[in-house]
Amino acid sequence: MRLRGLMQARTGGLLALALVIAVLPLALPNNFYYQVAVLVGLNAIVCVGLNLLIGYAGQISLGHAGFFGLGAYASAVLTAKFGWPAPLALVAGATGVALLAFVLARPILRLKGHYLAMATLGMGIIISIVINQEIPLTGGPDGMPVPGFALFGLRLTGDRTWYWIVGGLLLLSVWLSLNLIESPVGRAFRALHGSEVAAETVGIDTARFKVLAFVVSAVFAAVAGSAFAHFAGFVTPVEAQFLRSIEFVTMVVFGGMASVFGAVVGAAVLTALPQILTAFHDYEMIALGVVLIGTMILMPRGMLPSLAALTRRWMR
Amino acid sequence: MSMLSVDRLRKEFGGVQAVVEVSFAIEAGRIHSIIGPNGAGKTTLFNLVNGLYAPSGGRVSFLGCDVTGLRPYELAARGMARTFQNLQVFFNMSALENVMVGCHLKSDTRLLPSMLGWPSIARGDRATRARAVELLHEVGLDAWVDADAAAMPYGALKRLEIARALAAEPKLLLLDEPAAGLNPTETREIDRLIQRVAAAGVTVLLVEHDMRLVMDVSDRIIVLNFGRKLAEGTAQEVRRNPEVIAAYLGTAAAQGAGSRHA
Amino acid sequence: MSSQFVQFLIAGINAGAIYALIALGFAIIYNASHVINFAQGEFVMLGGMMTVFLLALGMPLPIAVLLAIAATAVAGMVLEKLAIEPARGASVVTLIIITIGASILLRGLVQVAMGRNFHRVPPFTGDDPIPVLGAALLPQNLWVCGVTVLAVLALRWFFTRTMWGKAILATSHNRLAAELVGINVRLVMLVSFGLSGALGALAGVLIAPITLTHANVGIMLGLKGFCAAILGGLGNFPGAVAGGLVLGLAEAMAAGYLSSQYKDAVAFVLILAVLFFLPGGLMGRGSTERV
Ligand SMILES: Nc1ncnc2c1ncn2[C@@H]1O[C@H](COP(=O)(O)OP(=O)(O)O)[C@@H](O)[C@H]1O
Ligand SMILES: [Mg+2]
């Protein structure tokens, strides 16, 4: 039955992801590749969260880099300038972002389609401009250094350590969002994607569930941002920039909307690709543009769903 | 106390007066019908009653409470469910999931337990799933349980909407042209289904174009024309009302079955 | 009136005219295809950069400007033909990603061809400021306003008087009906993208002598043009012009009297404030969704 198939796909997917994370180091020749892998993981966490909003609840956001940036700067500022312990700064950042997202969500998510795109975009840009301009606090466009992450007196340093931490965080995020998707809450998300009118008439407070999806996805982004700040040891406003928001959305759509593992695949491909393309130097952007356009034309539903459909057709 | 009462309800769209000063009351435990030619304002009336549209004037009360201006989900929580003339199915889900969404009001939607995958959530979901399968059986969709809604034929989708509406265990069920576009056999099945639902104690308010269906199943009929209430009474009374004959039956007879799809 | 205020007014109208042109580009494409073209800012960039390129080849300024506009119009049509048309029927988000891909591609191409440096386009008719009520008005400011007014009038004529303009409007109202009465909808799309490209390039060429131009100049200009288009109600032509002017003026006044650091944020704060209270933009008509 479909139900059992789903369960298998879910635990199977989780196991497969854990396996990939576990054996990938065998294929990583040096620290540079570990760094790329960590960046993949962090982007994937953001995308898994963002996919709840875009892929499942059907609400676009072009401003999630703002939340990523706020998480990163909360950790940076609170630890570097106020001497807070890193875990506390992370929690404070995530809580602050959750509150901000909660306050903004209701008026913003009343909007639909392109108006929603505009409002989320504006929100993200305002956040990034604030980070840019509050120089005494954030160091402005030059960025600021971030102390290492210490947990119970244990300092987390080195790309390999971070690899395992981010790998664990990614597994956790995937597990949390799989749970959510298969609960009544997840069904409510998908219902408002399918038909808001019908969702309302069966008793779903659509405004409440949109806010919920928005807040949850914002918190995923904030936590990833905090981890990024400590991992990189330095943050700049680039992390909160509009283009970064676009990157996140692109990863989600590229990998496959409404597919948790698709979001992971999208983040992996689009994070690793530019690193590989730097070999082509100036042609990097050209190649990236062509890949984006080509993939979206050939696989409008994203890589993972399209490839899955293809293999299913083959199997028959 | 009446189940639903509507007092001088009005709705304008720009210059169009879709519903004009309509008043009526509906008692519990019966099948009531609203008939009227195309564009008479039947669907708009449903949208007003169910809270999708804000009225330009007038009041709606449900189970003795004034519910004017409440949102559809609030009315759903009070026991009002509906189906749509132009399908509003969740095409991104399976038939089963569509009905499971219908059980939303009785589901546990706390965020943290859901994310952490608490066993109680899974248990609740199993019960919901069983109930949804049962409802699909009741409307005769056993064959489509696991089908993607997007792959189902029109007639099955009409019944899927009924199953989804019933999943909320409503006290009042609004059905907007449930037989539109169906063939005579399917129409008869819907007819029987509606009677079963009513027999189970759900009050039904039916908008229908198919005259035969309406005359057969309804205890009371309200006739709308150009947004106004033209007549109200039993099938016999309405059939004999000369204004109704002129406004509706006359045109329907002239137009034949062609108007049923609108 | 203080001379300072006049100076801000000049800056505001100048920027507003540019935003209006960009917003019109958004509106035209949106009307024809319901696509938000995130590459609209790159049209602006192409206009300026292409002029720089052609000038370097030794062409006289007027020829370079006209050629740059024409070339960008062609670029717009190529974008439609190669990226938008093959993806017809895709979801809104997918289409957004495609235009974002196009924008990255265009920026990449220009960077490869011309590097990442800032470039200057000479003003059309000298740069001796004209004193006006104690403020300085550049001749190029007059060009910006004059040409924008002419462009708006020309568009008005195009959409109300010509067969092509009416065909585009008909398509925007009801694509299927337009097809049924024999309008070639694919050609309409092509023309719309060409027209938007030309408008964007025009904005880019007009502003380049005042602000300099570079490969990434289109990002912010495009976003603010989008703001202006939304402010006026998406797809509404007079709204786009009004939105552009409101935005330009608000930005100039806020930068002058409140905080010049937060100048770039003004557009977005304004748009959020407006959307919070008027979810359909300043000139959006409220309508009830039909179910
Ligand atoms: N959302 C809407 N916007 C504008 N006009 C509407 C809307 N809904 C219905 N109408 C108009 O109201 C009138 C009544 O329509 P409707 O209620 O659908 O009639 P019926 O269901 O009886 O066929 C029609 O003239 C219709 O065009
Ligand atoms: Mg109707």
mmCIF file with all atom_site columns, N, CA and C in Angstrom, chain B residues 113-160:
data_model
loop_
_atom_site.group_PDB
_atom_site.id
_atom_site.type_symbol
_atom_site.label_atom_id
_atom_site.label_alt_id
_atom_site.label_comp_id
_atom_site.label_asym_id
_atom_site.label_entity_id
_atom_site.label_seq_id
_atom_site.pdbx_PDB_ins_code
_atom_site.Cartn_x
_atom_site.Cartn_y
_atom_site.Cartn_z
_atom_site.occupancy
_atom_site.B_iso_or_equiv
_atom_site.pdbx_formal_charge
_atom_site.auth_seq_id
_atom_site.auth_comp_id
_atom_site.auth_asym_id
_atom_site.auth_atom_id
_atom_site.pdbx_PDB_model_num
ATOM 1   N N  . PRO B 1 113 ? 5.076   18.417 18.904  1.00 0.00 ? 113 PRO B N  1
ATOM 2   C CA . PRO B 1 113 ? 4.861   16.964 18.806  1.00 0.00 ? 113 PRO B CA 1
ATOM 3   C C  . PRO B 1 113 ? 4.895   16.472 17.360  1.00 0.00 ? 113 PRO B C  1
ATOM 4   N N  . SER B 1 114 ? 4.358   17.283 16.440  1.00 0.00 ? 114 SER B N  1
ATOM 5   C CA . SER B 1 114 ? 4.357   16.865 15.042  1.00 0.00 ? 114 SER B CA 1
ATOM 6   C C  . SER B 1 114 ? 5.775   16.762 14.513  1.00 0.00 ? 114 SER B C  1
ATOM 7   N N  . MET B 1 115 ? 6.593   17.769 14.810  1.00 0.00 ? 115 MET B N  1
ATOM 8   C CA . MET B 1 115 ? 7.965   17.755 14.288  1.00 0.00 ? 115 MET B CA 1
ATOM 9   C C  . MET B 1 115 ? 8.791   16.650 14.920  1.00 0.00 ? 115 MET B C  1
ATOM 10  N N  . LEU B 1 116 ? 8.528   16.382 16.192  1.00 0.00 ? 116 LEU B N  1
ATOM 11  C CA . LEU B 1 116 ? 9.332   15.379 16.885  1.00 0.00 ? 116 LEU B CA 1
ATOM 12  C C  . LEU B 1 116 ? 8.808   13.972 16.649  1.00 0.00 ? 116 LEU B C  1
ATOM 13  N N  . GLY B 1 117 ? 7.716   13.876 15.887  1.00 0.00 ? 117 GLY B N  1
ATOM 14  C CA . GLY B 1 117 ? 7.200   12.563 15.539  1.00 0.00 ? 117 GLY B CA 1
ATOM 15  C C  . GLY B 1 117 ? 6.695   11.762 16.730  1.00 0.00 ? 117 GLY B C  1
ATOM 16  N N  . TRP B 1 118 ? 6.032   12.421 17.666  1.00 0.00 ? 118 TRP B N  1
ATOM 17  C CA . TRP B 1 118 ? 5.481   11.719 18.826  1.00 0.00 ? 118 TRP B CA 1
ATOM 18  C C  . TRP B 1 118 ? 4.559   10.593 18.384  1.00 0.00 ? 118 TRP B C  1
ATOM 19  N N  . PRO B 1 119 ? 4.571   9.489  19.107  1.00 0.00 ? 119 PRO B N  1
ATOM 20  C CA . PRO B 1 119 ? 3.720   8.352  18.739  1.00 0.00 ? 119 PRO B CA 1
ATOM 21  C C  . PRO B 1 119 ? 2.243   8.731  18.693  1.00 0.00 ? 119 PRO B C  1
ATOM 22  N N  . SER B 1 120 ? 1.810   9.654  19.569  1.00 0.00 ? 120 SER B N  1
ATOM 23  C CA . SER B 1 120 ? 0.386   10.006 19.594  1.00 0.00 ? 120 SER B CA 1
ATOM 24  C C  . SER B 1 120 ? -0.049  10.596 18.256  1.00 0.00 ? 120 SER B C  1
ATOM 25  N N  . ILE B 1 121 ? 0.864   11.314 17.604  1.00 0.00 ? 121 ILE B N  1
ATOM 26  C CA . ILE B 1 121 ? 0.539   11.898 16.307  1.00 0.00 ? 121 ILE B CA 1
ATOM 27  C C  . ILE B 1 121 ? 0.305   10.786 15.288  1.00 0.00 ? 121 ILE B C  1
ATOM 28  N N  . ALA B 1 122 ? 1.218   9.828  15.272  1.00 0.00 ? 122 ALA B N  1
ATOM 29  C CA . ALA B 1 122 ? 1.100   8.720  14.326  1.00 0.00 ? 122 ALA B CA 1
ATOM 30  C C  . ALA B 1 122 ? -0.175  7.925  14.602  1.00 0.00 ? 122 ALA B C  1
ATOM 31  N N  . ARG B 1 123 ? -0.481  7.734  15.898  1.00 0.00 ? 123 ARG B N  1
ATOM 32  C CA . ARG B 1 123 ? -1.686  6.985  16.249  1.00 0.00 ? 123 ARG B CA 1
ATOM 33  C C  . ARG B 1 123 ? -2.934  7.705  15.746  1.00 0.00 ? 123 ARG B C  1
ATOM 34  N N  . GLY B 1 124 ? -2.977  9.023  16.022  1.00 0.00 ? 124 GLY B N  1
ATOM 35  C CA . GLY B 1 124 ? -4.106  9.828  15.551  1.00 0.00 ? 124 GLY B CA 1
ATOM 36  C C  . GLY B 1 124 ? -4.241  9.730  14.048  1.00 0.00 ? 124 GLY B C  1
ATOM 37  N N  . ASP B 1 125 ? -3.102  9.722  13.375  1.00 0.00 ? 125 ASP B N  1
ATOM 38  C CA . ASP B 1 125 ? -3.123  9.691  11.925  1.00 0.00 ? 125 ASP B CA 1
ATOM 39  C C  . ASP B 1 125 ? -3.659  8.368  11.402  1.00 0.00 ? 125 ASP B C  1
ATOM 40  N N  . ARG B 1 126 ? -3.335  7.297  12.121  1.00 0.00 ? 126 ARG B N  1
ATOM 41  C CA . ARG B 1 126 ? -3.856  5.994  11.685  1.00 0.00 ? 126 ARG B CA 1
ATOM 42  C C  . ARG B 1 126 ? -5.376  5.976  11.783  1.00 0.00 ? 126 ARG B C  1
ATOM 43  N N  . ALA B 1 127 ? -5.888  6.539  12.874  1.00 0.00 ? 127 ALA B N  1
ATOM 44  C CA . ALA B 1 127 ? -7.344  6.591  13.039  1.00 0.00 ? 127 ALA B CA 1
ATOM 45  C C  . ALA B 1 127 ? -7.975  7.437  11.934  1.00 0.00 ? 127 ALA B C  1
ATOM 46  N N  . THR B 1 128 ? -7.353  8.576  11.657  1.00 0.00 ? 128 THR B N  1
ATOM 47  C CA . THR B 1 128 ? -7.864  9.454  10.601  1.00 0.00 ? 128 THR B CA 1
ATOM 48  C C  . THR B 1 128 ? -7.897  8.715  9.268   1.00 0.00 ? 128 THR B C  1
ATOM 49  N N  . ARG B 1 129 ? -6.825  7.984  9.013   1.00 0.00 ? 129 ARG B N  1
ATOM 50  C CA . ARG B 1 129 ? -6.728  7.262  7.755   1.00 0.00 ? 129 ARG B CA 1
ATOM 51  C C  . ARG B 1 129 ? -7.851  6.223  7.640   1.00 0.00 ? 129 ARG B C  1
ATOM 52  N N  . ALA B 1 130 ? -8.096  5.521  8.727   1.00 0.00 ? 130 ALA B N  1
ATOM 53  C CA . ALA B 1 130 ? -9.148  4.498  8.706   1.00 0.00 ? 130 ALA B CA 1
ATOM 54  C C  . ALA B 1 130 ? -10.511 5.144  8.443   1.00 0.00 ? 130 ALA B C  1
ATOM 55  N N  . ARG B 1 131 ? -10.744 6.255  9.111   1.00 0.00 ? 131 ARG B N  1
ATOM 56  C CA . ARG B 1 131 ? -12.002 6.968  8.942   1.00 0.00 ? 131 ARG B CA 1
ATOM 57  C C  . ARG B 1 131 ? -12.157 7.447  7.490   1.00 0.00 ? 131 ARG B C  1
ATOM 58  N N  . ALA B 1 132 ? -11.053 7.920  6.913   1.00 0.00 ? 132 ALA B N  1
ATOM 59  C CA . ALA B 1 132 ? -11.095 8.424  5.539   1.00 0.00 ? 132 ALA B CA 1
ATOM 60  C C  . ALA B 1 132 ? -11.406 7.311  4.553   1.00 0.00 ? 132 ALA B C  1
ATOM 61  N N  . VAL B 1 133 ? -10.819 6.140  4.799   1.00 0.00 ? 133 VAL B N  1
ATOM 62  C CA . VAL B 1 133 ? -11.092 4.989  3.927   1.00 0.00 ? 133 VAL B CA 1
ATOM 63  C C  . VAL B 1 133 ? -12.581 4.645  4.002   1.00 0.00 ? 133 VAL B C  1
ATOM 64  N N  . GLU B 1 134 ? -13.111 4.670  5.220   1.00 0.00 ? 134 GLU B N  1
ATOM 65  C CA . GLU B 1 134 ? -14.531 4.396  5.440   1.00 0.00 ? 134 GLU B CA 1
ATOM 66  C C  . GLU B 1 134 ? -15.408 5.376  4.647   1.00 0.00 ? 134 GLU B C  1
ATOM 67  N N  . LEU B 1 135 ? -15.055 6.655  4.730   1.00 0.00 ? 135 LEU B N  1
ATOM 68  C CA . LEU B 1 135 ? -15.853 7.671  4.038   1.00 0.00 ? 135 LEU B CA 1
ATOM 69  C C  . LEU B 1 135 ? -15.776 7.495  2.524   1.00 0.00 ? 135 LEU B C  1
ATOM 70  N N  . LEU B 1 136 ? -14.605 7.149  2.026   1.00 0.00 ? 136 LEU B N  1
ATOM 71  C CA . LEU B 1 136 ? -14.473 6.924  0.592   1.00 0.00 ? 136 LEU B CA 1
ATOM 72  C C  . LEU B 1 136 ? -15.362 5.756  0.182   1.00 0.00 ? 136 LEU B C  1
ATOM 73  N N  . HIS B 1 137 ? -15.445 4.767  1.060   1.00 0.00 ? 137 HIS B N  1
ATOM 74  C CA . HIS B 1 137 ? -16.328 3.638  0.795   1.00 0.00 ? 137 HIS B CA 1
ATOM 75  C C  . HIS B 1 137 ? -17.791 4.094  0.758   1.00 0.00 ? 137 HIS B C  1
ATOM 76  N N  . GLU B 1 138 ? -18.139 4.943  1.717   1.00 0.00 ? 138 GLU B N  1
ATOM 77  C CA . GLU B 1 138 ? -19.526 5.416  1.790   1.00 0.00 ? 138 GLU B CA 1
ATOM 78  C C  . GLU B 1 138 ? -19.969 6.145  0.528   1.00 0.00 ? 138 GLU B C  1
ATOM 79  N N  . VAL B 1 139 ? -19.047 6.889  -0.088  1.00 0.00 ? 139 VAL B N  1
ATOM 80  C CA . VAL B 1 139 ? -19.435 7.603  -1.309  1.00 0.00 ? 139 VAL B CA 1
ATOM 81  C C  . VAL B 1 139 ? -19.135 6.785  -2.559  1.00 0.00 ? 139 VAL B C  1
ATOM 82  N N  . GLY B 1 140 ? -18.693 5.547  -2.357  1.00 0.00 ? 140 GLY B N  1
ATOM 83  C CA . GLY B 1 140 ? -18.492 4.658  -3.498  1.00 0.00 ? 140 GLY B CA 1
ATOM 84  C C  . GLY B 1 140 ? -17.204 4.883  -4.250  1.00 0.00 ? 140 GLY B C  1
ATOM 85  N N  . LEU B 1 141 ? -16.150 5.284  -3.525  1.00 0.00 ? 141 LEU B N  1
ATOM 86  C CA . LEU B 1 141 ? -14.878 5.520  -4.211  1.00 0.00 ? 141 LEU B CA 1
ATOM 87  C C  . LEU B 1 141 ? -13.805 4.511  -3.783  1.00 0.00 ? 141 LEU B C  1
ATOM 88  N N  . ASP B 1 142 ? -14.221 3.298  -3.415  1.00 0.00 ? 142 ASP B N  1
ATOM 89  C CA . ASP B 1 142 ? -13.252 2.308  -2.934  1.00 0.00 ? 142 ASP B CA 1
ATOM 90  C C  . ASP B 1 142 ? -12.098 2.130  -3.907  1.00 0.00 ? 142 ASP B C  1
ATOM 91  N N  . ALA B 1 143 ? -12.433 2.213  -5.195  1.00 0.00 ? 143 ALA B N  1
ATOM 92  C CA . ALA B 1 143 ? -11.416 1.919  -6.205  1.00 0.00 ? 143 ALA B CA 1
ATOM 93  C C  . ALA B 1 143 ? -10.373 3.024  -6.314  1.00 0.00 ? 143 ALA B C  1
ATOM 94  N N  . TRP B 1 144 ? -10.668 4.171  -5.722  1.00 0.00 ? 144 TRP B N  1
ATOM 95  C CA . TRP B 1 144 ? -9.791  5.315  -5.962  1.00 0.00 ? 144 TRP B CA 1
ATOM 96  C C  . TRP B 1 144 ? -8.990  5.735  -4.733  1.00 0.00 ? 144 TRP B C  1
ATOM 97  N N  . VAL B 1 145 ? -9.030  4.943  -3.674  1.00 0.00 ? 145 VAL B N  1
ATOM 98  C CA . VAL B 1 145 ? -8.427  5.371  -2.408  1.00 0.00 ? 145 VAL B CA 1
ATOM 99  C C  . VAL B 1 145 ? -7.017  5.940  -2.577  1.00 0.00 ? 145 VAL B C  1
ATOM 100 N N  . ASP B 1 146 ? -6.160  5.206  -3.274  1.00 0.00 ? 146 ASP B N  1
ATOM 101 C CA . ASP B 1 146 ? -4.767  5.635  -3.368  1.00 0.00 ? 146 ASP B CA 1
ATOM 102 C C  . ASP B 1 146 ? -4.457  6.433  -4.622  1.00 0.00 ? 146 ASP B C  1
ATOM 103 N N  . ALA B 1 147 ? -5.501  6.727  -5.401  1.00 0.00 ? 147 ALA B N  1
ATOM 104 C CA . ALA B 1 147 ? -5.256  7.447  -6.655  1.00 0.00 ? 147 ALA B CA 1
ATOM 105 C C  . ALA B 1 147 ? -4.893  8.902  -6.384  1.00 0.00 ? 147 ALA B C  1
ATOM 106 N N  . ASP B 1 148 ? -4.070  9.466  -7.255  1.00 0.00 ? 148 ASP B N  1
ATOM 107 C CA . ASP B 1 148 ? -3.838  10.905 -7.195  1.00 0.00 ? 148 ASP B CA 1
ATOM 108 C C  . ASP B 1 148 ? -5.115  11.597 -7.635  1.00 0.00 ? 148 ASP B C  1
ATOM 109 N N  . ALA B 1 149 ? -5.505  12.621 -6.890  1.00 0.00 ? 149 ALA B N  1
ATOM 110 C CA . ALA B 1 149 ? -6.740  13.325 -7.248  1.00 0.00 ? 149 ALA B CA 1
ATOM 111 C C  . ALA B 1 149 ? -6.673  13.833 -8.690  1.00 0.00 ? 149 ALA B C  1
ATOM 112 N N  . ALA B 1 150 ? -5.475  14.223 -9.101  1.00 0.00 ? 150 ALA B N  1
ATOM 113 C CA . ALA B 1 150 ? -5.320  14.793 -10.439 1.00 0.00 ? 150 ALA B CA 1
ATOM 114 C C  . ALA B 1 150 ? -5.637  13.760 -11.526 1.00 0.00 ? 150 ALA B C  1
ATOM 115 N N  . ALA B 1 151 ? -5.625  12.469 -11.151 1.00 0.00 ? 151 ALA B N  1
ATOM 116 C CA . ALA B 1 151 ? -5.851  11.431 -12.156 1.00 0.00 ? 151 ALA B CA 1
ATOM 117 C C  . ALA B 1 151 ? -7.293  10.921 -12.132 1.00 0.00 ? 151 ALA B C  1
ATOM 118 N N  . MET B 1 152 ? -8.159  11.524 -11.316 1.00 0.00 ? 152 MET B N  1
ATOM 119 C CA . MET B 1 152 ? -9.524  10.990 -11.171 1.00 0.00 ? 152 MET B CA 1
ATOM 120 C C  . MET B 1 152 ? -10.504 11.664 -12.129 1.00 0.00 ? 152 MET B C  1
ATOM 121 N N  . PRO B 1 153 ? -11.511 10.906 -12.565 1.00 0.00 ? 153 PRO B N  1
ATOM 122 C CA . PRO B 1 153 ? -12.508 11.495 -13.467 1.00 0.00 ? 153 PRO B CA 1
ATOM 123 C C  . PRO B 1 153 ? -13.435 12.454 -12.716 1.00 0.00 ? 153 PRO B C  1
ATOM 124 N N  . TYR B 1 154 ? -14.107 13.281 -13.493 1.00 0.00 ? 154 TYR B N  1
ATOM 125 C CA . TYR B 1 154 ? -14.933 14.346 -12.936 1.00 0.00 ? 154 TYR B CA 1
ATOM 126 C C  . TYR B 1 154 ? -15.970 13.836 -11.933 1.00 0.00 ? 154 TYR B C  1
ATOM 127 N N  . GLY B 1 155 ? -16.671 12.805 -12.314 1.00 0.00 ? 155 GLY B N  1
ATOM 128 C CA . GLY B 1 155 ? -17.734 12.295 -11.444 1.00 0.00 ? 155 GLY B CA 1
ATOM 129 C C  . GLY B 1 155 ? -17.197 11.840 -10.096 1.00 0.00 ? 155 GLY B C  1
ATOM 130 N N  . ALA B 1 156 ? -16.027 11.203 -10.116 1.00 0.00 ? 156 ALA B N  1
ATOM 131 C CA . ALA B 1 156 ? -15.425 10.733 -8.875  1.00 0.00 ? 156 ALA B CA 1
ATOM 132 C C  . ALA B 1 156 ? -14.996 11.915 -8.012  1.00 0.00 ? 156 ALA B C  1
ATOM 133 N N  . LEU B 1 157 ? -14.526 12.981 -8.650  1.00 0.00 ? 157 LEU B N  1
ATOM 134 C CA . LEU B 1 157 ? -14.085 14.151 -7.888  1.00 0.00 ? 157 LEU B CA 1
ATOM 135 C C  . LEU B 1 157 ? -15.262 14.804 -7.169  1.00 0.00 ? 157 LEU B C  1
ATOM 136 N N  . LYS B 1 158 ? -16.419 14.804 -7.837  1.00 0.00 ? 158 LYS B N  1
ATOM 137 C CA . LYS B 1 158 ? -17.622 15.361 -7.206  1.00 0.00 ? 158 LYS B CA 1
ATOM 138 C C  . LYS B 1 158 ? -17.916 14.612 -5.909  1.00 0.00 ? 158 LYS B C  1
ATOM 139 N N  . ARG B 1 159 ? -17.784 13.286 -5.965  1.00 0.00 ? 159 ARG B N  1
ATOM 140 C CA . ARG B 1 159 ? -18.067 12.500 -4.761  1.00 0.00 ? 159 ARG B CA 1
ATOM 141 C C  . ARG B 1 159 ? -16.960 12.642 -3.739  1.00 0.00 ? 159 ARG B C  1
ATOM 142 N N  . LEU B 1 160 ? -15.721 12.823 -4.244  1.00 0.00 ? 160 LEU B N  1
ATOM 143 C CA . LEU B 1 160 ? -14.596 13.037 -3.331  1.00 0.00 ? 160 LEU B CA 1
ATOM 144 C C  . LEU B 1 160 ? -14.850 14.287 -2.482  1.00 0.00 ? 160 LEU B C  1
#
